[in-house]
Structure formats: structure tokens, C-alpha cells
Coordinates of C-alpha atoms in Angstrom, one line a residue:
M243 CA -23.3 -17.4 -22.1
I244 CA -21.3 -18.5 -19.0
E245 CA -20.5 -22.2 -18.8
V246 CA -20.0 -23.9 -14.9
T247 CA -18.1 -27.7 -15.1
F248 CA -18.0 -30.2 -12.6
L249 CA -14.6 -31.9 -12.5
G250 CA -16.3 -34.2 -9.5
A251 CA -18.7 -33.1 -6.9
G252 CA -17.7 -35.2 -4.1
G253 CA -16.4 -34.4 -0.4
G254 CA -15.1 -35.5 2.7
R255 CA -12.0 -37.9 3.6
F256 CA -14.3 -41.7 3.0
V257 CA -15.5 -40.1 -1.0
T258 CA -11.7 -38.3 -1.4
I259 CA -9.8 -41.5 0.0
T260 CA -12.1 -44.3 -2.5
Q261 CA -12.8 -41.7 -5.1
V262 CA -16.2 -43.3 -4.9
R263 CA -17.4 -39.7 -6.5
S264 CA -14.0 -37.5 -8.3
T265 CA -12.9 -34.7 -6.6
G266 CA -12.1 -32.2 -8.8
G267 CA -13.8 -29.0 -8.3
F268 CA -15.2 -27.1 -10.5
F269 CA -14.3 -24.2 -13.5
I270 CA -16.4 -21.2 -14.9
K271 CA -16.1 -19.9 -18.2
A272 CA -16.9 -16.2 -17.8
S273 CA -15.0 -13.0 -19.5
K274 CA -12.1 -15.0 -17.4
N275 CA -11.4 -18.8 -16.8
I276 CA -11.9 -19.0 -12.7
F277 CA -11.4 -22.5 -11.2
V278 CA -12.7 -23.6 -7.4
D279 CA -11.3 -26.2 -5.4
P280 CA -9.2 -28.1 -7.3
G281 CA -8.8 -31.3 -4.9
P282 CA -7.7 -34.4 -5.8
G283 CA -8.0 -35.0 -9.9
A284 CA -8.5 -31.9 -10.8
L285 CA -5.9 -31.9 -13.5
I286 CA -6.9 -35.3 -14.5
R287 CA -10.0 -34.9 -14.8
M288 CA -9.5 -31.0 -16.7
I289 CA -7.5 -32.8 -19.1
R290 CA -10.4 -36.0 -19.5
Y291 CA -12.6 -33.1 -20.6
K292 CA -10.4 -31.0 -22.5
L293 CA -10.1 -28.4 -20.5
D294 CA -6.0 -26.2 -20.7
P295 CA -5.2 -25.2 -17.3
R296 CA -3.2 -22.7 -19.1
K297 CA -6.2 -20.9 -19.9
I298 CA -7.4 -20.6 -16.3
D299 CA -6.8 -16.6 -15.1
V300 CA -7.9 -17.1 -11.3
L301 CA -7.8 -20.3 -9.1
F302 CA -10.2 -20.0 -6.0
I303 CA -9.5 -21.8 -3.4
S304 CA -12.4 -21.8 -0.1
H305 CA -10.0 -23.6 2.6
R306 CA -7.3 -25.7 3.2
H307 CA -8.8 -29.0 3.4
T308 CA -6.9 -31.6 1.1
D309 CA -10.0 -31.9 -1.2
H310 CA -10.8 -28.6 -1.9
C311 CA -6.3 -27.5 -2.5
N312 CA -4.7 -30.8 -3.7
D313 CA -3.7 -29.5 -7.5
A314 CA -3.4 -25.8 -6.0
E315 CA 0.6 -25.8 -7.1
V316 CA 0.1 -28.2 -10.6
I317 CA -2.8 -25.6 -11.5
V318 CA -0.8 -23.5 -10.7
E319 CA 1.9 -24.7 -13.0
G320 CA -0.9 -25.2 -15.9
M321 CA -2.1 -21.1 -15.4
T322 CA 1.6 -19.9 -15.6
Y323 CA 3.4 -21.6 -18.6
G324 CA 5.3 -24.2 -16.3
V325 CA 6.4 -21.2 -14.1
T326 CA 7.8 -20.0 -17.5
K327 CA 5.9 -17.0 -17.2
R328 CA 4.1 -14.9 -14.3
R329 CA 0.3 -14.6 -13.9
G330 CA -2.8 -15.7 -12.8
I331 CA -4.5 -14.6 -10.2
L332 CA -4.8 -16.7 -6.6
I333 CA -8.2 -16.5 -3.9
G334 CA -7.5 -18.3 -1.3
S335 CA -8.6 -18.4 2.1
R336 CA -6.0 -17.4 5.1
S337 CA -5.7 -20.8 5.6
V338 CA -4.6 -21.3 1.8
V339 CA -2.3 -18.3 1.1
H340 CA -0.5 -18.2 5.3
G341 CA -1.4 -21.6 7.0
D342 CA -2.2 -22.3 10.4
D343 CA -1.8 -23.8 13.5
A344 CA -2.4 -27.6 12.0
H345 CA -1.4 -26.9 8.1
T346 CA 1.3 -25.5 6.4
P347 CA 0.3 -23.3 2.9
A348 CA -1.4 -25.2 0.5
L349 CA 1.2 -23.6 -2.1
S350 CA 4.8 -23.2 -1.6
K351 CA 6.8 -19.5 -1.7
Y352 CA 7.7 -20.7 -5.1
H353 CA 4.1 -21.2 -6.9
L354 CA 3.1 -18.3 -4.8
E355 CA 5.7 -15.6 -6.6
A356 CA 4.4 -17.0 -9.5
L357 CA 1.0 -15.3 -9.6
E358 CA 0.6 -11.8 -10.2
E359 CA -1.9 -11.2 -7.6
V360 CA -2.1 -13.1 -4.5
H361 CA -4.9 -12.2 -1.9
A362 CA -6.3 -14.1 1.5
P363 CA -10.0 -11.7 1.5
N364 CA -12.4 -11.5 3.9
P365 CA -16.1 -11.5 4.0
G366 CA -17.6 -9.0 1.7
D367 CA -14.3 -8.0 0.1
R368 CA -15.0 -7.5 -3.5
F369 CA -12.8 -8.2 -7.1
K370 CA -13.0 -7.3 -10.1
L371 CA -12.8 -10.0 -12.8
G372 CA -13.1 -9.6 -16.4
N373 CA -16.8 -7.9 -17.1
E374 CA -17.7 -10.0 -13.4
D375 CA -17.5 -9.0 -10.2
M376 CA -16.7 -11.7 -6.7
V377 CA -18.2 -10.9 -3.7
I378 CA -16.5 -13.0 -0.9
T379 CA -19.0 -14.8 1.3
P380 CA -18.7 -16.6 4.8
S381 CA -18.1 -19.6 6.0
V382 CA -19.4 -21.7 9.4
H383 CA -16.6 -24.5 9.3
S384 CA -13.6 -26.5 11.4
D385 CA -11.1 -24.5 9.4
P386 CA -12.5 -20.6 10.9
T387 CA -10.8 -19.0 7.5
T388 CA -13.1 -20.7 5.3
I389 CA -15.1 -18.8 2.3
G390 CA -17.2 -18.9 -0.5
F391 CA -18.5 -16.4 -2.8
R392 CA -20.9 -14.5 -5.2
L393 CA -20.3 -14.1 -8.8
K394 CA -22.1 -11.4 -10.4
T395 CA -22.0 -11.3 -14.6
N396 CA -24.6 -10.0 -17.2
F397 CA -26.6 -13.3 -16.8
G398 CA -26.7 -13.2 -13.0
D399 CA -25.3 -14.4 -10.0
I400 CA -23.6 -17.4 -9.5
S401 CA -23.2 -18.4 -6.2
Y402 CA -21.0 -20.7 -4.4
I403 CA -21.6 -22.1 -0.8
A404 CA -18.3 -24.1 0.2
D405 CA -17.7 -26.2 3.3
T406 CA -20.2 -24.4 6.5
E407 CA -22.6 -24.9 8.9
Y408 CA -25.8 -23.6 8.6
F409 CA -25.8 -19.9 10.8
E410 CA -28.4 -17.4 10.9
G411 CA -27.8 -15.1 8.1
L412 CA -26.2 -17.1 5.6
E413 CA -29.4 -17.0 3.4
E414 CA -28.7 -13.7 2.9
W415 CA -25.7 -13.3 1.4
H416 CA -26.9 -15.7 -1.5
D417 CA -30.7 -14.6 -2.1
G418 CA -31.2 -13.9 -4.9
T419 CA -28.9 -15.2 -6.9
R420 CA -29.6 -17.4 -10.6
V421 CA -27.7 -20.1 -9.4
L422 CA -26.4 -21.5 -6.2
I423 CA -23.9 -23.9 -5.9
A424 CA -24.0 -25.9 -2.4
S425 CA -21.3 -27.8 -0.7
V426 CA -24.5 -30.3 1.3
T427 CA -22.4 -32.9 2.2
R428 CA -25.2 -35.1 4.6
P429 CA -28.7 -36.1 3.5
R430 CA -32.1 -35.6 5.8
D431 CA -31.8 -36.5 9.6
M432 CA -27.4 -36.9 9.6
K433 CA -27.0 -33.4 10.2
I434 CA -23.2 -32.9 11.7
P435 CA -20.9 -30.1 12.7
Y436 CA -19.7 -27.2 9.9
H437 CA -20.9 -29.0 6.7
L438 CA -24.9 -28.9 5.2
S439 CA -27.3 -31.1 5.2
T440 CA -30.4 -31.7 3.0
D441 CA -32.5 -30.2 6.3
D442 CA -30.3 -27.6 5.9
V443 CA -30.6 -26.6 2.8
V444 CA -34.4 -26.4 2.8
Y445 CA -34.9 -24.3 6.0
M446 CA -32.1 -21.8 4.2
L447 CA -34.1 -21.5 1.0
K448 CA -37.2 -20.8 2.6
K449 CA -36.2 -18.1 4.3
M450 CA -35.0 -17.0 0.8
K451 CA -36.9 -13.7 -0.1
E452 CA -36.2 -14.9 -3.7
K453 CA -35.0 -17.7 -3.7
P454 CA -32.4 -19.0 -6.7
E455 CA -33.7 -20.6 -9.7
V456 CA -31.3 -23.5 -9.9
L457 CA -29.3 -25.1 -7.2
I458 CA -26.8 -27.4 -7.9
M459 CA -25.7 -30.2 -4.8
T460 CA -22.1 -30.8 -4.7
H461 CA -19.4 -31.9 -2.1
L462 CA -22.1 -35.1 -1.5
G463 CA -20.1 -37.0 1.7
M464 CA -20.1 -41.0 1.6
K465 CA -23.4 -40.7 4.3
M466 CA -25.0 -38.7 0.6
H467 CA -23.7 -40.9 -1.4
F468 CA -25.2 -44.2 0.4
A469 CA -28.8 -41.7 1.1
G470 CA -29.0 -41.3 -2.8
P471 CA -28.3 -37.5 -3.4
Y472 CA -31.0 -37.8 -6.3
K473 CA -33.8 -38.7 -4.0
E474 CA -32.7 -35.5 -1.6
A475 CA -32.3 -33.4 -4.7
E476 CA -35.6 -34.6 -5.6
Y477 CA -37.2 -33.7 -1.9
I478 CA -35.6 -30.7 -2.2
Q479 CA -37.1 -29.2 -5.5
N480 CA -40.7 -30.9 -4.5
V481 CA -40.7 -28.9 -0.8
T482 CA -38.7 -25.2 -2.0
G483 CA -40.1 -25.7 -5.8
V484 CA -36.4 -24.8 -6.1
K485 CA -35.2 -26.7 -9.6
T486 CA -32.0 -29.0 -8.3
Y487 CA -29.1 -30.9 -9.5
V488 CA -27.2 -33.7 -8.4
A489 CA -23.5 -32.6 -9.4
K490 CA -20.8 -35.1 -11.1
E491 CA -17.9 -35.4 -13.3
G492 CA -18.3 -34.1 -16.4
F493 CA -21.7 -32.1 -15.4
R494 CA -22.1 -28.9 -17.0
I495 CA -24.5 -25.9 -16.5
T496 CA -24.9 -23.3 -19.0
I497 CA -26.1 -19.7 -18.2
G498 CA -27.7 -17.5 -20.2
K499 CA -31.1 -16.1 -20.8
E500 CA -32.0 -19.8 -20.4
I501 CA -30.2 -22.4 -18.2
H502 CA -29.3 -25.4 -20.3
V503 CA -27.9 -28.6 -18.5
K504 CA -26.1 -31.7 -20.0
T505 CA -23.2 -34.2 -19.0
L506 CA -20.3 -34.5 -20.6
R507 CA -18.3 -37.5 -21.9
P508 CA -15.0 -37.2 -21.9
V509 CA -12.9 -36.9 -24.7
R510 CA -9.3 -38.5 -23.4
F511 CA -9.2 -41.1 -20.8
V512 CA -6.0 -40.6 -19.2

């Protein structure tokens, strides 16, 4: 089975600085352990839910914005046993690995050199990660190097749509995926550039030839928070027929022959 555990589902600058929704990204337990987008609080939330950063094999960072990469260096220190053992793989956008005109790289040279492999791929590139294959998918975001992925597993595909506005062809990259994790920042009638809204998600799902079995909404912005994400999820489900969940800290989905969800209680308070 594959487990996906969310260490938060907030996104955007105001949710991040207020922490009305935590911003720790999510953890995929498969044949390799993959941590995705370690925003502020990622390490603390891992400890709260008894997830060991020393067992992470792959760190995926979609882009260089703080709510996706703030805890990257300390996660790498966990992966490398306090930078005493060279191990682990980083798959990050070009802005994460190399920086851009407005940002330094998300990780220092010291941390990058502690890893066994560092990749800054393009959409369409593929990686063999244990028994799974990861295909890099495109985004259209204010960081133009932003990437997502489609993880091909023995239990069906798991897709992650990172920050992006809707663009023609987005659905083709994720058509037929079993579980779709999508950054849905804005509610209905509040669309903004470079981010998905509820309306965009409905449009995308309707265009898919083979819809996902499950949609998980994450990276919820402040407007979504106040609009009521569960109402938005219910609307998406009613209109498209796709079972829709709202991620939050401690939300776990288990993917096997069947799909099960539950919300974990913290095992430690830190």
C-alpha cells in the first residue's frame, strides 16, 4: 500500500504567516519515502506525527516560494543524519536548485553537496524511485520553473498539481490518475493569476477522459479558508462526481486495492 500523510494544507503568504492552516507539505510512504514541499513547520509536524526525517529518501520541491521550501535545509539535515552521511535525492525546480533573478537557491552549497543526487528537471523528465516512476509535470506560475509530478505505482497513479493557473493541456498530464492532489488556492468566483480556483478544477475535471477516483484539495489560501473549503469540496464532488477531500494537518490517505482516509492524532506536542 501507499500512504500519503499531510503535514498541513495551507498556502499563500497570509495563511503562511498566520498559520491558520499549517504549511508543512506532505509525506508519501512508498518503496521510497518522498517528502513534498516542506514549507514552514514541516519538521515540527513530522515529529508530531512520528515521521522520522532520517527515513526520507527523496525530497521534492515544486518551486522556490517560502511556503513550499522554507524547511528544506533542515529536512536535508535529517535525510543525511546531520550531514554525516551522503544520501538522498533532491528533485526541485531550477529556482530551488540554482536560484533566479529574485531568489538565492533554496538550499546552501553545503546542503546540496550532502545529497547523493540533485536534479532540476524539465516537464516530461522521468525518475525511477524504487518500485515507482515519477514523471515531472508542468505548471504556469509566477515562478516559471514550477513543476509538479505524476507518481506511477502498483496501486495506480498519484498526481500532484503544484501552484499553477489552469492552462490548456493541464488535464492531459494527469488524465487517468487515481489520486489527484491539487493546490486549490481560491474558491468560486475569486480566480487570480497563477493559481487554481474551484472553478478551474471543475473545468479541468470535466475535460478529463478518465477522471481520478479521488481529488484532494491542498494549498488553501486565506480566501478559500474563509469561504469554507468543505463547501467548495462538496460543490466539486456534486458537479463532477469525483470524491473530493480537503487536506489538513494529520490527514492520511491509504491507497491499495481500496482507498481509505483518516485523520491522525498528534503523538507528540512540540
